[in-house]
GROMACS .gro file of C-alpha atoms in nm:
model
  295
    1MET     CA    1  -2.920  -3.817  -2.365
    2ARG     CA    2  -3.155  -3.673  -2.626
    3TRP     CA    3  -3.084  -3.826  -2.965
    4GLU     CA    4  -3.409  -3.965  -3.109
    5ASP     CA    5  -3.495  -3.654  -3.312
    6TYR     CA    6  -3.140  -3.604  -3.442
    7ARG     CA    7  -3.048  -3.667  -3.803
    8GLN     CA    8  -2.887  -3.995  -3.912
    9SER     CA    9  -2.531  -3.996  -4.041
   10GLU     CA   10  -2.467  -4.103  -4.399
   11ASN     CA   11  -2.123  -4.230  -4.299
   12ILE     CA   12  -2.239  -4.558  -4.146
   13GLU     CA   13  -2.147  -4.888  -4.308
   14ASP     CA   14  -2.375  -5.153  -4.162
   15ARG     CA   15  -2.204  -5.487  -4.225
   16ARG     CA   16  -2.388  -5.678  -3.956
   17GLY     CA   17  -2.571  -5.996  -4.021
   18GLY     CA   18  -2.890  -6.114  -3.854
   19GLY     CA   19  -3.079  -5.834  -3.693
   20GLY     CA   20  -2.880  -5.633  -3.442
   21GLU     CA   21  -3.066  -5.692  -3.116
   22TYR     CA   22  -2.859  -5.670  -2.800
   23ALA     CA   23  -2.955  -5.746  -2.442
   24GLY     CA   24  -2.957  -5.454  -2.201
   25LEU     CA   25  -2.940  -5.191  -2.477
   26PRO     CA   26  -3.202  -4.973  -2.645
   27GLY     CA   27  -3.420  -5.194  -2.864
   28GLY     CA   28  -3.245  -5.512  -2.746
   29ARG     CA   29  -3.432  -5.837  -2.686
   30GLY     CA   30  -3.212  -6.116  -2.813
   31GLY     CA   31  -2.920  -6.118  -2.569
   32ILE     CA   32  -2.633  -6.139  -2.817
   33GLY     CA   33  -2.294  -6.120  -2.647
   34ILE     CA   34  -1.938  -6.211  -2.731
   35GLY     CA   35  -1.905  -6.440  -2.431
   36THR     CA   36  -1.531  -6.503  -2.447
   37MET     CA   37  -1.421  -6.141  -2.397
   38VAL     CA   38  -1.065  -6.132  -2.265
   39VAL     CA   39  -0.878  -5.860  -2.081
   40LEU     CA   40  -0.671  -5.787  -2.391
   41GLY     CA   41  -0.989  -5.695  -2.573
   42LEU     CA   42  -1.084  -5.459  -2.290
   43LEU     CA   43  -0.738  -5.308  -2.298
   44GLY     CA   44  -0.754  -5.270  -2.673
   45TRP     CA   45  -1.090  -5.097  -2.655
   46ALA     CA   46  -0.969  -4.871  -2.377
   47LEU     CA   47  -0.676  -4.779  -2.598
   48GLY     CA   48  -0.909  -4.720  -2.888
   49ILE     CA   49  -0.674  -4.858  -3.152
   50ASP     CA   50  -0.662  -5.212  -3.291
   51PRO     CA   51  -0.526  -5.407  -2.986
   52ARG     CA   52  -0.313  -5.635  -3.203
   53LEU     CA   53  -0.095  -5.328  -3.247
   54LEU     CA   54  -0.008  -5.362  -2.877
   55ILE     CA   55   0.146  -5.705  -2.922
   56GLY     CA   56   0.499  -5.812  -3.003
   57GLY     CA   57   0.648  -5.495  -3.148
   58ALA     CA   58   0.374  -5.430  -3.403
   59GLU     CA   59   0.322  -5.067  -3.494
   60LEU     CA   60   0.108  -4.869  -3.251
   61ILE     CA   61  -0.040  -4.653  -3.524
   62GLY     CA   62  -0.091  -4.737  -3.889
   63GLY     CA   63  -0.190  -5.102  -3.884
   64ILE     CA   64  -0.019  -5.424  -3.979
   65GLY     CA   65  -0.006  -5.622  -4.296
   66GLY     CA   66  -0.095  -5.335  -4.529
   67ARG     CA   67  -0.436  -5.211  -4.635
   68ASN     CA   68  -0.736  -5.435  -4.676
   69PRO     CA   69  -0.999  -5.215  -4.842
   70PRO     CA   70  -1.366  -5.308  -4.802
   71THR     CA   71  -1.495  -5.548  -5.062
   72GLN     CA   72  -1.791  -5.473  -5.290
   73GLU     CA   73  -2.001  -5.706  -5.073
   74GLN     CA   74  -1.913  -5.500  -4.767
   75ARG     CA   75  -1.971  -5.163  -4.933
   76LYS     CA   76  -2.321  -5.241  -5.052
   77SER     CA   77  -2.453  -5.235  -4.694
   78ALA     CA   78  -2.366  -4.866  -4.646
   79GLY     CA   79  -2.641  -4.640  -4.519
   80PRO     CA   80  -2.820  -4.560  -4.193
   81PRO     CA   81  -2.926  -4.872  -3.999
   82GLN     CA   82  -3.290  -4.934  -3.907
   83ASP     CA   83  -3.267  -5.097  -3.562
   84GLU     CA   84  -3.278  -4.871  -3.258
   85MET     CA   85  -2.922  -4.922  -3.136
   86GLY     CA   86  -2.788  -4.877  -3.486
   87ARG     CA   87  -2.990  -4.557  -3.521
   88PHE     CA   88  -2.852  -4.438  -3.187
   89VAL     CA   89  -2.491  -4.483  -3.303
   90SER     CA   90  -2.577  -4.318  -3.636
   91ALA     CA   91  -2.725  -4.015  -3.455
   92VAL     CA   92  -2.422  -3.986  -3.225
   93LEU     CA   93  -2.192  -4.000  -3.526
   94ALA     CA   94  -2.401  -3.726  -3.691
   95GLN     CA   95  -2.365  -3.514  -3.378
   96ASN     CA   96  -1.988  -3.556  -3.395
   97GLU     CA   97  -1.994  -3.456  -3.762
   98ASP     CA   98  -2.194  -3.142  -3.698
   99ILE     CA   99  -1.987  -3.036  -3.399
  100TRP     CA  100  -1.641  -3.106  -3.539
  101SER     CA  101  -1.729  -2.948  -3.873
  102LYS     CA  102  -1.755  -2.622  -3.678
  103VAL     CA  103  -1.502  -2.671  -3.399
  104LEU     CA  104  -1.206  -2.800  -3.600
  105PRO     CA  105  -1.195  -2.507  -3.848
  106GLN     CA  106  -1.255  -2.254  -3.570
  107GLN     CA  107  -1.004  -2.389  -3.321
  108ALA     CA  108  -0.744  -2.566  -3.536
  109ASN     CA  109  -0.789  -2.406  -3.878
  110ARG     CA  110  -0.846  -2.749  -4.032
  111ARG     CA  111  -1.135  -2.876  -4.240
  112TYR     CA  112  -1.318  -3.169  -4.088
  113VAL     CA  113  -1.335  -3.478  -4.307
  114ALA     CA  114  -1.578  -3.721  -4.146
  115PRO     CA  115  -1.470  -4.080  -4.082
  116LYS     CA  116  -1.682  -4.381  -4.169
  117LEU     CA  117  -1.817  -4.596  -3.887
  118VAL     CA  118  -1.846  -4.966  -3.959
  119LEU     CA  119  -2.099  -5.173  -3.764
  120PHE     CA  120  -2.006  -5.540  -3.783
  121SER     CA  121  -2.084  -5.870  -3.612
  122ASN     CA  122  -1.813  -6.103  -3.485
  123VAL     CA  123  -1.551  -6.068  -3.763
  124ASP     CA  124  -1.483  -5.817  -4.040
  125ARG     CA  125  -1.199  -5.673  -4.244
  126SER     CA  126  -1.036  -5.338  -4.179
  127GLY     CA  127  -0.750  -5.141  -4.330
  128CYS     CA  128  -0.549  -5.250  -4.026
  129GLY     CA  129  -0.626  -5.621  -4.062
  130THR     CA  130  -0.903  -5.844  -3.930
  131ALA     CA  131  -1.156  -5.683  -3.695
  132GLN     CA  132  -1.297  -5.913  -3.427
  133ALA     CA  133  -1.565  -5.853  -3.167
  134ALA     CA  134  -1.331  -5.949  -2.882
  135MET     CA  135  -1.100  -5.663  -2.976
  136GLY     CA  136  -1.358  -5.400  -2.889
  137PRO     CA  137  -1.418  -5.077  -3.082
  138PHE     CA  138  -1.113  -4.923  -3.250
  139TYR     CA  139  -1.011  -4.661  -3.502
  140CYS     CA  140  -0.803  -4.762  -3.804
  141PRO     CA  141  -0.603  -4.468  -3.946
  142ASN     CA  142  -0.522  -4.660  -4.266
  143ASP     CA  143  -0.880  -4.643  -4.391
  144GLN     CA  144  -1.008  -4.369  -4.155
  145ARG     CA  145  -1.283  -4.589  -4.014
  146VAL     CA  146  -1.415  -4.666  -3.669
  147TYR     CA  147  -1.502  -5.035  -3.621
  148LEU     CA  148  -1.770  -5.129  -3.371
  149ASP     CA  149  -1.948  -5.451  -3.280
  150LEU     CA  150  -2.246  -5.332  -3.075
  151SER     CA  151  -2.242  -5.642  -2.856
  152PHE     CA  152  -1.940  -5.489  -2.687
  153PHE     CA  153  -2.162  -5.235  -2.514
  154ALA     CA  154  -2.348  -5.515  -2.339
  155GLU     CA  155  -2.015  -5.671  -2.235
  156MET     CA  156  -1.892  -5.334  -2.115
  157GLN     CA  157  -2.202  -5.295  -1.902
  158ARG     CA  158  -2.185  -5.646  -1.755
  159LYS     CA  159  -1.811  -5.675  -1.698
  160LEU     CA  160  -1.699  -5.319  -1.629
  161GLY     CA  161  -2.011  -5.161  -1.484
  162GLY     CA  162  -2.005  -4.883  -1.742
  163GLY     CA  163  -2.329  -4.839  -1.932
  164GLY     CA  164  -2.601  -4.603  -2.047
  165ASP     CA  165  -2.656  -4.417  -2.370
  166PHE     CA  166  -2.422  -4.128  -2.289
  167ALA     CA  167  -2.150  -4.374  -2.186
  168TYR     CA  168  -2.187  -4.546  -2.523
  169ALA     CA  169  -2.182  -4.208  -2.696
  170TYR     CA  170  -1.858  -4.130  -2.510
  171VAL     CA  171  -1.705  -4.444  -2.663
  172VAL     CA  172  -1.793  -4.320  -3.012
  173GLY     CA  173  -1.665  -3.972  -2.925
  174HIS     CA  174  -1.334  -4.119  -2.808
  175GLU     CA  175  -1.286  -4.306  -3.136
  176VAL     CA  176  -1.371  -3.992  -3.334
  177GLY     CA  177  -1.112  -3.820  -3.115
  178HIS     CA  178  -0.850  -4.052  -3.266
  179HIS     CA  179  -0.972  -3.948  -3.610
  180ILE     CA  180  -0.923  -3.583  -3.511
  181GLN     CA  181  -0.567  -3.672  -3.409
  182ASN     CA  182  -0.515  -3.834  -3.748
  183LEU     CA  183  -0.645  -3.525  -3.931
  184LEU     CA  184  -0.410  -3.307  -3.727
  185GLY     CA  185  -0.114  -3.527  -3.818
  186ILE     CA  186  -0.059  -3.637  -3.458
  187LEU     CA  187  -0.093  -4.012  -3.513
  188PRO     CA  188   0.167  -4.034  -3.794
  189LYS     CA  189   0.412  -3.831  -3.585
  190VAL     CA  190   0.355  -4.055  -3.283
  191ASN     CA  191   0.415  -4.365  -3.493
  192GLU     CA  192   0.739  -4.226  -3.632
  193LEU     CA  193   0.864  -4.118  -3.291
  194ARG     CA  194   0.776  -4.449  -3.131
  195GLN     CA  195   1.024  -4.634  -3.349
  196ARG     CA  196   1.306  -4.456  -3.166
  197LEU     CA  197   1.178  -4.501  -2.812
  198SER     CA  198   1.215  -4.767  -2.546
  199GLU     CA  199   0.911  -4.973  -2.452
  200ARG     CA  200   0.856  -4.766  -2.138
  201GLU     CA  201   0.880  -4.437  -2.328
  202SER     CA  202   0.655  -4.573  -2.602
  203ASN     CA  203   0.394  -4.666  -2.342
  204GLN     CA  204   0.408  -4.315  -2.198
  205LEU     CA  205   0.352  -4.171  -2.543
  206SER     CA  206   0.055  -4.401  -2.593
  207VAL     CA  207  -0.097  -4.270  -2.270
  208ARG     CA  208  -0.074  -3.915  -2.403
  209VAL     CA  209  -0.246  -4.018  -2.727
  210GLU     CA  210  -0.531  -4.181  -2.537
  211LEU     CA  211  -0.582  -3.904  -2.285
  212GLN     CA  212  -0.600  -3.651  -2.565
  213ALA     CA  213  -0.870  -3.858  -2.736
  214ASP     CA  214  -1.058  -3.859  -2.404
  215CYS     CA  215  -1.023  -3.482  -2.386
  216PHE     CA  216  -1.150  -3.442  -2.743
  217ALA     CA  217  -1.450  -3.654  -2.643
  218GLY     CA  218  -1.500  -3.403  -2.363
  219VAL     CA  219  -1.498  -3.117  -2.614
  220TRP     CA  220  -1.771  -3.300  -2.805
  221ALA     CA  221  -1.967  -3.340  -2.480
  222TYR     CA  222  -1.928  -2.967  -2.405
  223ASN     CA  223  -2.096  -2.886  -2.734
  224ILE     CA  224  -2.368  -3.148  -2.688
  225ASN     CA  225  -2.442  -2.990  -2.352
  226ALA     CA  226  -2.465  -2.647  -2.517
  227MET     CA  227  -2.725  -2.797  -2.754
  228ASP     CA  228  -2.932  -2.901  -2.449
  229ARG     CA  229  -2.906  -3.271  -2.531
  230ILE     CA  230  -2.748  -3.387  -2.206
  231GLU     CA  231  -2.984  -3.510  -1.937
  232PRO     CA  232  -2.926  -3.543  -1.561
  233GLY     CA  233  -2.689  -3.828  -1.488
  234ASP     CA  234  -2.539  -3.843  -1.837
  235VAL     CA  235  -2.199  -3.702  -1.747
  236GLU     CA  236  -2.182  -3.930  -1.444
  237GLU     CA  237  -2.236  -4.225  -1.681
  238ALA     CA  238  -1.938  -4.116  -1.889
  239MET     CA  239  -1.727  -4.064  -1.577
  240ARG     CA  240  -1.806  -4.413  -1.447
  241THR     CA  241  -1.707  -4.556  -1.783
  242ALA     CA  242  -1.385  -4.354  -1.801
  243ALA     CA  243  -1.296  -4.472  -1.450
  244ALA     CA  244  -1.381  -4.833  -1.537
  245ILE     CA  245  -1.134  -4.844  -1.827
  246GLY     CA  246  -0.828  -4.702  -1.655
  247ASP     CA  247  -0.513  -4.911  -1.688
  248ASP     CA  248  -0.488  -4.951  -1.313
  249LYS     CA  249  -0.839  -5.092  -1.277
  250LEU     CA  250  -0.811  -5.320  -1.581
  251GLN     CA  251  -0.474  -5.455  -1.471
  252GLN     CA  252  -0.599  -5.516  -1.119
  253GLN     CA  253  -0.902  -5.695  -1.258
  254GLY     CA  254  -0.710  -5.895  -1.517
  255ARG     CA  255  -0.392  -6.001  -1.337
  256GLY     CA  256  -0.423  -5.881  -0.980
  257VAL     CA  257  -0.129  -5.641  -0.996
  258VAL     CA  258  -0.082  -5.285  -1.124
  259VAL     CA  259   0.233  -5.203  -1.325
  260PRO     CA  260   0.239  -4.827  -1.402
  261ASP     CA  261   0.528  -4.854  -1.650
  262SER     CA  262   0.310  -5.077  -1.867
  263PHE     CA  263   0.021  -4.830  -1.880
  264THR     CA  264  -0.075  -4.752  -2.239
  265HIS     CA  265  -0.388  -4.544  -2.196
  266GLY     CA  266  -0.386  -4.387  -1.850
  267SER     CA  267  -0.519  -4.451  -1.503
  268SER     CA  268  -0.884  -4.416  -1.407
  269ALA     CA  269  -0.812  -4.078  -1.248
  270GLN     CA  270  -0.628  -3.955  -1.558
  271ARG     CA  271  -0.900  -4.061  -1.799
  272THR     CA  272  -1.169  -3.899  -1.589
  273ARG     CA  273  -0.969  -3.580  -1.547
  274TRP     CA  274  -0.891  -3.535  -1.916
  275PHE     CA  275  -1.249  -3.597  -2.025
  276ASN     CA  276  -1.353  -3.333  -1.773
  277THR     CA  277  -1.085  -3.097  -1.904
  278GLY     CA  278  -1.243  -3.100  -2.248
  279PHE     CA  279  -1.597  -3.097  -2.112
  280ARG     CA  280  -1.544  -2.793  -1.891
  281SER     CA  281  -1.344  -2.585  -2.140
  282GLY     CA  282  -1.480  -2.684  -2.480
  283SER     CA  283  -1.132  -2.600  -2.607
  284MET     CA  284  -0.905  -2.822  -2.811
  285GLN     CA  285  -0.611  -2.617  -2.685
  286SER     CA  286  -0.679  -2.747  -2.334
  287CYS     CA  287  -0.625  -3.100  -2.467
  288ASP     CA  288  -0.252  -3.073  -2.542
  289THR     CA  289  -0.141  -3.373  -2.339
  290PHE     CA  290   0.196  -3.375  -2.517
  291ARG     CA  291   0.311  -3.049  -2.356
  292THR     CA  292   0.203  -3.141  -2.007
  293ASN     CA  293   0.470  -3.259  -1.763
  294GLN     CA  294   0.220  -3.403  -1.516
  295LEU     CA  295  -0.066  -3.600  -1.668
   0.00000   0.00000   0.00000
């Protein structure tokens, strides 16, 4: 993936402490990892929303415990990061900004308001509660921020076999896809509807939310490809990652049994197919997972 000459986003909040070097990643030498990653964290990342919202009847969308706005200490670190992996994420975020600023008005008649992306280490605060590395990347609709501890990419590569710069860019694109859903009013409607559904029906609705975010990531990839920034093997990287985070594979890996009624973000085949749907069409209209009988 060609990103080195791309502009840096101004919507990065770098709240990390101590360097930002990660083993197995661009610029990494220090081998920082989260070590105690649990399957729930992988599931939460695959869902793309704070995984605590999956537990014990907490709201799926909208957070728990009210808003926790960033403190002055946290805000002062805003600005493009200087380490290579931080610069990579900043460039990918800038690509999303440039693409969605054109695509969203053209295809959905909505103005794109860019989210912030918070880089943090280990623990941080979000508008949805405490952010922890073991939770994986997630989007918080309360404060319209994506939260990302970069060490997760190394864990993803080691434990799921999904890695490479385009695979990491796909992760960012998926989280921005949730922001697009929020701008379109989809997430608030899903949250409201979920209160009236059974657990099984709520899970099915969650799958539709996640597959649409995958499809929106595919629309981003379609436009990146049109800009001649995709290199041979990039799409295959994203496909391997999408397949690695399917509910069926994660459940098999985590507890040795697959329970389709408990799926909250789609099977490996579904995630791959919906990313490809967006990538091949470049159309947001092709991403309407809520009107599709067969996902």
